[in-house]
Coordinates of C-alpha atoms (C1' of nucleotides) in Angstrom, one line a residue:
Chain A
X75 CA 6.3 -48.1 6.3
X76 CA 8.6 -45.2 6.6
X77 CA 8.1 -42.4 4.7
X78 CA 10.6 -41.3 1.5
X79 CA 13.4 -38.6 1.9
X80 CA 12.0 -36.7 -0.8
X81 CA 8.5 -36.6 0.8
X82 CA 10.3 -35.4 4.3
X83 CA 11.8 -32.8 2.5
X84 CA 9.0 -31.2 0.8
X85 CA 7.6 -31.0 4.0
X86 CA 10.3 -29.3 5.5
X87 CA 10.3 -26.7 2.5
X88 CA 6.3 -25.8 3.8
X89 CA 8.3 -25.7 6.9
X90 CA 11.0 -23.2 5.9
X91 CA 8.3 -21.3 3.5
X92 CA 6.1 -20.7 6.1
X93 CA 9.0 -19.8 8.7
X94 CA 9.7 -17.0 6.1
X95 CA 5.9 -16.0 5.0
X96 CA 5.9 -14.7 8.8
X97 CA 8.5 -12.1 7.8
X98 CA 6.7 -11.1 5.2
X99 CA 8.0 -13.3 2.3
X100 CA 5.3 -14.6 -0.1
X101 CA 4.7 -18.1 0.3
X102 CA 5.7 -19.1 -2.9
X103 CA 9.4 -17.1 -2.5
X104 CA 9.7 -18.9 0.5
X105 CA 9.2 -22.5 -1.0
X106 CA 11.6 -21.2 -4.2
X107 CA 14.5 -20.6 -1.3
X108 CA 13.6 -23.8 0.3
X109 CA 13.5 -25.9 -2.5
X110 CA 16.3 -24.3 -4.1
X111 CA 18.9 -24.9 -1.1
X112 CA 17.7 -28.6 -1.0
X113 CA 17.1 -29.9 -5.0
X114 CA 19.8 -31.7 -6.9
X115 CA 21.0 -30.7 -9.5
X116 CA 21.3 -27.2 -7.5
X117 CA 19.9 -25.2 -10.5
X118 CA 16.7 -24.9 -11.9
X119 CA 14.5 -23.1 -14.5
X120 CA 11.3 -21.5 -13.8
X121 CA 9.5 -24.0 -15.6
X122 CA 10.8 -26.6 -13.5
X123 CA 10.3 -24.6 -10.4
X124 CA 6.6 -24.2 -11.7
X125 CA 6.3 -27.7 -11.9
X126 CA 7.8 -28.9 -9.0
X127 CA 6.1 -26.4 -6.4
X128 CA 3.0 -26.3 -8.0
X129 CA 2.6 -22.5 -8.5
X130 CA 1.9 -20.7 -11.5
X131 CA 4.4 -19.4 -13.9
X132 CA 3.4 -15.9 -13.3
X133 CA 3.9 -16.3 -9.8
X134 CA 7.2 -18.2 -10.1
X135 CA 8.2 -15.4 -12.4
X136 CA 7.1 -12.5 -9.7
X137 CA 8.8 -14.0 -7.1
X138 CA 12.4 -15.0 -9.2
X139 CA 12.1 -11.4 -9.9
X140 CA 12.3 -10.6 -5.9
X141 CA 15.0 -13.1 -5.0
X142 CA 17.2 -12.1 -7.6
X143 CA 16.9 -8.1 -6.7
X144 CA 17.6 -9.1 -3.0
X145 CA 20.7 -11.3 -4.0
X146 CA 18.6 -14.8 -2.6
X147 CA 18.8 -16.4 -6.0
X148 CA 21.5 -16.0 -9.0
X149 CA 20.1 -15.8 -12.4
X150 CA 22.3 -17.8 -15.0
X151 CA 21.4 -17.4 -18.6
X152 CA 23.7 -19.6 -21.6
X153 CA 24.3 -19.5 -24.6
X154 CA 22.2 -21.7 -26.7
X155 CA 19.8 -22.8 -23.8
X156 CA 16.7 -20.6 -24.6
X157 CA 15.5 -21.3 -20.8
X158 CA 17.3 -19.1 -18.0
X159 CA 19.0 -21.2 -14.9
X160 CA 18.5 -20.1 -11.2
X161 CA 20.1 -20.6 -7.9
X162 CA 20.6 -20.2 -4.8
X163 CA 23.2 -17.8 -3.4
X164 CA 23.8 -18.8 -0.1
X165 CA 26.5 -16.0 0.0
X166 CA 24.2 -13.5 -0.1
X167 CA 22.2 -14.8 3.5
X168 CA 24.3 -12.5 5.3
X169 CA 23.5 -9.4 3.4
X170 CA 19.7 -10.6 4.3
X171 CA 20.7 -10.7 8.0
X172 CA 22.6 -7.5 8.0
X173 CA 19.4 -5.6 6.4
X174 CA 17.4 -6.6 9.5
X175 CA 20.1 -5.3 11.9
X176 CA 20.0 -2.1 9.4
X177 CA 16.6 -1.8 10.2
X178 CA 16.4 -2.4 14.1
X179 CA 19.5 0.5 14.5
X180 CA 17.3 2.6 12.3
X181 CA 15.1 3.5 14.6
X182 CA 17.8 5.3 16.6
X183 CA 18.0 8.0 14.2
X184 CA 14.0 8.2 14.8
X185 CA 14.7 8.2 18.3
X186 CA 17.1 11.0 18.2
X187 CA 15.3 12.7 16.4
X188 CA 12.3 12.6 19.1
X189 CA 14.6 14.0 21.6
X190 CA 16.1 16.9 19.9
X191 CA 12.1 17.8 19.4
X192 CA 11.8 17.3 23.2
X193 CA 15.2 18.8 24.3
X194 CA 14.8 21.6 26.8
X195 CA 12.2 19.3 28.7
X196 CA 13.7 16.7 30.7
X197 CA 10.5 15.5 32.3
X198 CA 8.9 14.9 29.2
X199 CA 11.7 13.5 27.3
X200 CA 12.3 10.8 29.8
X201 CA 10.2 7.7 28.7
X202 CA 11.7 8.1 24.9
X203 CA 15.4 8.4 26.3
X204 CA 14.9 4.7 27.7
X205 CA 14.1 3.8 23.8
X206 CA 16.6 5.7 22.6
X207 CA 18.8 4.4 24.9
X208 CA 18.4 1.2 23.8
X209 CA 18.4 1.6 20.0
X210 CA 21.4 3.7 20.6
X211 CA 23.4 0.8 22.3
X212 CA 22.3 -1.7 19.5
X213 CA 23.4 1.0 16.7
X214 CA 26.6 0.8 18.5
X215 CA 26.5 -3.4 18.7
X216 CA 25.5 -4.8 16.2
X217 CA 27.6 -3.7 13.5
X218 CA 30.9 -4.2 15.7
X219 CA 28.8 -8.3 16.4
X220 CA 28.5 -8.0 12.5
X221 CA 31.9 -7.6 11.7
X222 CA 33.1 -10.9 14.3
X223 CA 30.6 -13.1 11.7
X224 CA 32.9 -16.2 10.4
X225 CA 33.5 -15.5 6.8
X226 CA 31.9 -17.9 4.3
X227 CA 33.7 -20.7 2.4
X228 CA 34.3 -20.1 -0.9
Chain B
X248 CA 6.7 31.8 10.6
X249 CA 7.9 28.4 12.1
X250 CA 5.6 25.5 13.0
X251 CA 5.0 24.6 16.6
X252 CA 6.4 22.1 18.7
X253 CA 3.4 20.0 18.6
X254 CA 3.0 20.2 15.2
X255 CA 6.2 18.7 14.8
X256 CA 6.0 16.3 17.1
X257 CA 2.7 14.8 15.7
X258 CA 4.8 14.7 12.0
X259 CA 7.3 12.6 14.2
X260 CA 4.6 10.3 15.4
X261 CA 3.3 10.0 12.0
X262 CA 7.0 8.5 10.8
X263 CA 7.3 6.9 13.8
X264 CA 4.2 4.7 13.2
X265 CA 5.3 4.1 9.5
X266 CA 8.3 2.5 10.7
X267 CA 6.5 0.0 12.5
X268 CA 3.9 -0.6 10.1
X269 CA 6.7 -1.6 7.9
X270 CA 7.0 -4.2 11.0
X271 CA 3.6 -4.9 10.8
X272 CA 2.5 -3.3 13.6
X273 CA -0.8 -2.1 12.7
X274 CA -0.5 2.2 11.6
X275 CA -3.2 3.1 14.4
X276 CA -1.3 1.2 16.8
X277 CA 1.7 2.8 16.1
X278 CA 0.7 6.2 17.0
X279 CA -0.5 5.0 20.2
X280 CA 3.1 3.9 20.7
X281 CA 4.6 7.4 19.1
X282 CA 2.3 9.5 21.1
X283 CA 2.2 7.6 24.1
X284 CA 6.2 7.9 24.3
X285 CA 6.2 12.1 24.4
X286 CA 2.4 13.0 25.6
X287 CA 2.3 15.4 28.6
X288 CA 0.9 14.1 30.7
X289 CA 1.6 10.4 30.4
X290 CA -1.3 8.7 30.7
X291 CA -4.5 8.9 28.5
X292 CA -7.7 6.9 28.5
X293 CA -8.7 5.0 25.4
X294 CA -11.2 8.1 24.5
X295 CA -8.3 10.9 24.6
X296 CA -6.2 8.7 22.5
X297 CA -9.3 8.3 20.0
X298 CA -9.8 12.0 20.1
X299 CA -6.2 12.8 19.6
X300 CA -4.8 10.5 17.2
X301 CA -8.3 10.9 15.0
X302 CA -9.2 7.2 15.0
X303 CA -12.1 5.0 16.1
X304 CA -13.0 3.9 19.2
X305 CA -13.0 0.2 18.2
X306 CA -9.9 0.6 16.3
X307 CA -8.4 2.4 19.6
X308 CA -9.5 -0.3 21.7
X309 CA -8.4 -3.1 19.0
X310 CA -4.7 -2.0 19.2
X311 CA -4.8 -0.9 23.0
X312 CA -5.4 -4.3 23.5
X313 CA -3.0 -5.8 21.3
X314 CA 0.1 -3.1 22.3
X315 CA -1.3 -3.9 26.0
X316 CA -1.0 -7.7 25.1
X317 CA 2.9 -7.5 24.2
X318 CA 3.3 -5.5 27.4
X319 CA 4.5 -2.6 25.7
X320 CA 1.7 -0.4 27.2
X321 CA 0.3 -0.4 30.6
X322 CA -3.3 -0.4 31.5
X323 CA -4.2 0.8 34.6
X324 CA -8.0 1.3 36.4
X325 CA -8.4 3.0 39.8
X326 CA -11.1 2.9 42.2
X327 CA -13.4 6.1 41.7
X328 CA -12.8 6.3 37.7
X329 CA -14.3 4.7 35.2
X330 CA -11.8 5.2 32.2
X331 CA -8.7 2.8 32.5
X332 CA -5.5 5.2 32.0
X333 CA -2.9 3.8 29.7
X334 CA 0.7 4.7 29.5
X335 CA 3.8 3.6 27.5
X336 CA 6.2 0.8 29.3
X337 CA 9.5 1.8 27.8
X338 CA 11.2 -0.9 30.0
X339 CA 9.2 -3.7 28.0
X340 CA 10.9 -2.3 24.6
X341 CA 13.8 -4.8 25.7
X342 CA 11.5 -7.5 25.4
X343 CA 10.1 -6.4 22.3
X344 CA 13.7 -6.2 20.6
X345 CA 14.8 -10.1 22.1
X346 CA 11.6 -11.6 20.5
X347 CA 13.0 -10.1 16.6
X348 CA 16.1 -11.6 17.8
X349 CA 14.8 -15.0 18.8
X350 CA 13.1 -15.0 15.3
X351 CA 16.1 -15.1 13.4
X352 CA 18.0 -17.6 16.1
X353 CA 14.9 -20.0 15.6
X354 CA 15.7 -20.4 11.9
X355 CA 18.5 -22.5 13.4
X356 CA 16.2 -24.9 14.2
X357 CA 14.8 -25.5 10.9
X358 CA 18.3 -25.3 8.9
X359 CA 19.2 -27.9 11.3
X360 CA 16.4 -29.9 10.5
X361 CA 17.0 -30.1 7.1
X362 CA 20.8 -31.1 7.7
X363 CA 19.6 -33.8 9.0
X364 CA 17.3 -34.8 6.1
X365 CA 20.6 -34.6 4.4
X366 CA 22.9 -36.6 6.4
X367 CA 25.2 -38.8 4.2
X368 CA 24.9 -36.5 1.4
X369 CA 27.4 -33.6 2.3
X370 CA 27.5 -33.1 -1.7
X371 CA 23.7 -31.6 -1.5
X372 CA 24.2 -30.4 1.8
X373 CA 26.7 -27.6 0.9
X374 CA 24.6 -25.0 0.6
X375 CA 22.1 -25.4 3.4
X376 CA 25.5 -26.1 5.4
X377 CA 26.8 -22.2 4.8
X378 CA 23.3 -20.9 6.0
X379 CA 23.0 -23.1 8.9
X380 CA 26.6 -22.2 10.2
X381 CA 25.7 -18.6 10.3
X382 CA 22.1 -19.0 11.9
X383 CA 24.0 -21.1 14.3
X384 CA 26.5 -18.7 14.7
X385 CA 23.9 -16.1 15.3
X386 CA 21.6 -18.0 18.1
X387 CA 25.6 -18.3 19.8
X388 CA 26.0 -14.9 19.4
X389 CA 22.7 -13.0 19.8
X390 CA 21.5 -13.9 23.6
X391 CA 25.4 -13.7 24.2
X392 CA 25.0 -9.9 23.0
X393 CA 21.8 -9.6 25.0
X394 CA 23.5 -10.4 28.0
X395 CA 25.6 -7.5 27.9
X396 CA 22.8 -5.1 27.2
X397 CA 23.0 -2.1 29.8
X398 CA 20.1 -2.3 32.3
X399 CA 16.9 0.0 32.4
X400 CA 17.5 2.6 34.4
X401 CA 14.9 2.8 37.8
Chain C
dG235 C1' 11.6 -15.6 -41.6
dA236 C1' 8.9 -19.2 -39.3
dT237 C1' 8.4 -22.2 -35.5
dC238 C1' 9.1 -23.6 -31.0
dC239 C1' 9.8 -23.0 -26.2
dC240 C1' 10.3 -20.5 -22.3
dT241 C1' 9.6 -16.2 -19.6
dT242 C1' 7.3 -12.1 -18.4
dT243 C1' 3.4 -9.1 -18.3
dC244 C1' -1.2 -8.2 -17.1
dG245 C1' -6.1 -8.2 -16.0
dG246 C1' -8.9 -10.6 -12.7
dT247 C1' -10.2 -13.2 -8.5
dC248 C1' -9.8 -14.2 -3.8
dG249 C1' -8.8 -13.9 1.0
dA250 C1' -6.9 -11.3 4.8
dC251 C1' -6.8 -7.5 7.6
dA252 C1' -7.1 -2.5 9.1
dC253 C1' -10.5 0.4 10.1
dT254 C1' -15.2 2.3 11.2
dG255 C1' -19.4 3.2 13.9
dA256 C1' -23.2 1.6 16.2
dA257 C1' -24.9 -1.5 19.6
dA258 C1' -23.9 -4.1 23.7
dC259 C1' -21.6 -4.2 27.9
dT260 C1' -19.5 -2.5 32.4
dA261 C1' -18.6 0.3 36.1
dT262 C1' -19.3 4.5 38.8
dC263 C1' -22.2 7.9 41.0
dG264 C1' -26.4 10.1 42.4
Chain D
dC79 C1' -32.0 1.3 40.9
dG80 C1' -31.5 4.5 37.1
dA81 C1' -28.5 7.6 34.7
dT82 C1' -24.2 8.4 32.9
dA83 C1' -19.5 8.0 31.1
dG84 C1' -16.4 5.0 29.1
dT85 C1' -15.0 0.6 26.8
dT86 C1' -15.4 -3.5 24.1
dT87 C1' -17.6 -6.3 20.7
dC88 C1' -19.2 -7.0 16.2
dA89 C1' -20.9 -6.8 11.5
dG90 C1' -19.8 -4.3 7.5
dT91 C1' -16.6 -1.8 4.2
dG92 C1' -12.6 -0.9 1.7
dT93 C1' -7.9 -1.7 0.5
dC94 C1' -4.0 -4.4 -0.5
dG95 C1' -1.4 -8.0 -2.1
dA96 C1' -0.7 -12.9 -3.4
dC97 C1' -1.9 -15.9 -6.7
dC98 C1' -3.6 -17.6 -11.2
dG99 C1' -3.7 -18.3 -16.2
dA100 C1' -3.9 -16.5 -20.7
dA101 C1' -1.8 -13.6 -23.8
dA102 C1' 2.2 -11.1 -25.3
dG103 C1' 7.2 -11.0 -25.7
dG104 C1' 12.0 -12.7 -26.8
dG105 C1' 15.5 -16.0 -28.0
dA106 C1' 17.2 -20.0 -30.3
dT107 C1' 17.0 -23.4 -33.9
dC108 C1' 15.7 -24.8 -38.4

DNA sequence: GATCCCTTTCGGTCGACACTGAAACTATCG
DNA sequence: CGATAGTTTCAGTGTCGACCGAAAGGGATC
C-alpha cells in the first residue's frame, strides 16, 4: 500500500526545512517556507500553521516575525477577520539569493582592505592577492550574472 | 601618534574572522585563516599560532584540523623537526567558494522533488514552480560562471 | 464595555557547540 | 632508552539560541 500525497509531502517539507536549517534558518522557519509553498488554500494563520507543523505558537510567532522582515512570507491582515493571513512570496526568493552573492563579494572590500595594509611589501602581500583576486573577480560577476536572471511571472 | 602596522593588521584579522564566523566558521579558526594569509614568515606551528592569536592549544589544534580538513591550510612535517609547520593554501579558496555555490544549485534538487509531488496539480504548483525555475536557472548558470573563473596564478 | 479569539511577549528549559587546560600521546635527539 | 618538545585527545565549563507554554496584549463582535 502506497503511501498518501499528503504524507509524501510533509516529508519533503522536513526535507526542505532541514536543507535550510543548514544555512542557519531555524527549523521551524524552514518547515513554515516549506509548508507554505506547498498547502492549499496558499494562505494560512499562525494558528493553523501551529497546528499543522506542530510547533508552538510562540515559536510560529518568532519565526513569522523573521520571514516577514526578510520578505519570505507576506503578512495579510482584513477587515473583520480578527486572525492575520500569511504567505508565501515567492517573489521575494531572489532578493534571498542576491543577499548571499552580497555577502560572498563582501569580502573583497575586506580583501582590499588587507592589501592596502600590506602595500609596500610584495612578498608578503602575495598569498592574500590570490584571495583578493578571486573575491575581486566574483565582485565583478556576479552582479553582471545577477542581472541576466529570467524575470518572474507576475 | 599613529598605530603600528601590526597593530592594524591584527584589527584586520579580528574583522576578518567575524566575517566568517558569520559563515559559521568557528572565530578561532578564523584568525588562523586571517593571520595565516599576511604572517611573515608563512608558516607557523600549531604552538606559535596558540601563542599569537591568544588561544588554547586544543582549540588551536581543533580548528587546525578542521581548516586542514577543507584544504584550506596546509600541514607539513619534515624529517628533523618535531612541530608540523602550517601555512595558508590560497589556491584552495576556489574550492571553498564552489562548495557555497553548489549549496544553493542543490536546492534544485529538492524544489524539483516537490514538483513532482505536485504533478497534475499546476494550480498548487504555481508557486514552488517560480522558485524552482530560478534555482534551476542558477545550477545552469553557476558552474557555467565557474568555468570562466581566471586561473590561480603559479 | 464585556467577551471571545487570536497573536505576541516573555521567562525558563534544553541541547549544541566553541573554548579551555590538563593529561595522554608521538616523535626527535642525546 | 630516557628526556624533551610539540601535538592531540578529552572531560568540563560557559554561552548562545531554538523552542515551549503561559500570561499579557489587541481587535472584533455582541
Amino acid at each position: 500500500m502506497s503511501v498518501g500525497r499528503e504524507t509524501r509531502l510533509s516529508a519533503w517539507i522536513e526535507r526542505f526545512a532541514a536543507h535550510f536549517a543548514e544555512e542557519g534558518i531555524p527549523l521551524i522557519g524552514g518547515r513554515i517556507l516549506g509548508y507554505l509553498l506547498v498547502c492549499q488554500p496558499v494562505e494560512r494563520t499562525a494558528a493553523e500553521l501551529s497546528q499543522e507543523l506542530e510547533a508552538s505558537s510562540g515559536s510560529i510567532s518568532t519565526n513569522l516575525k523573521y520571514l516577514v522582515n526578510v520578505g519570505l512570507v507576506t503578512k495579510r491582515t482584513r477587515r473583520g477577520r480578527q486572525a492575520a493571513e500569511y504567505r508565501i512570496n515567492e517573489k521575494a526568493w531572489t532578493d534571498f539569493i542576491q543577499r548571499k552573492f552580497d555577502a560572498i563579494a563582501s569580502v573583497q572590500t575586506l580583501t582590499d582592505d588587507g592589501m592596502r595594509l600590506l602595500s609596500g611589501d610584495p612578498e608578503r602581500s602575495m598569498r592574500l592577492r590570490t584571495v583578493d583576486k578571486l573575491y575581486g573577480w566574483l565582485s565583478e560577476e556576479l552582479p553582471a550574472l545577477w542581472e541576466r536572471r529570467p524575470a518572474a511571472p507576475k
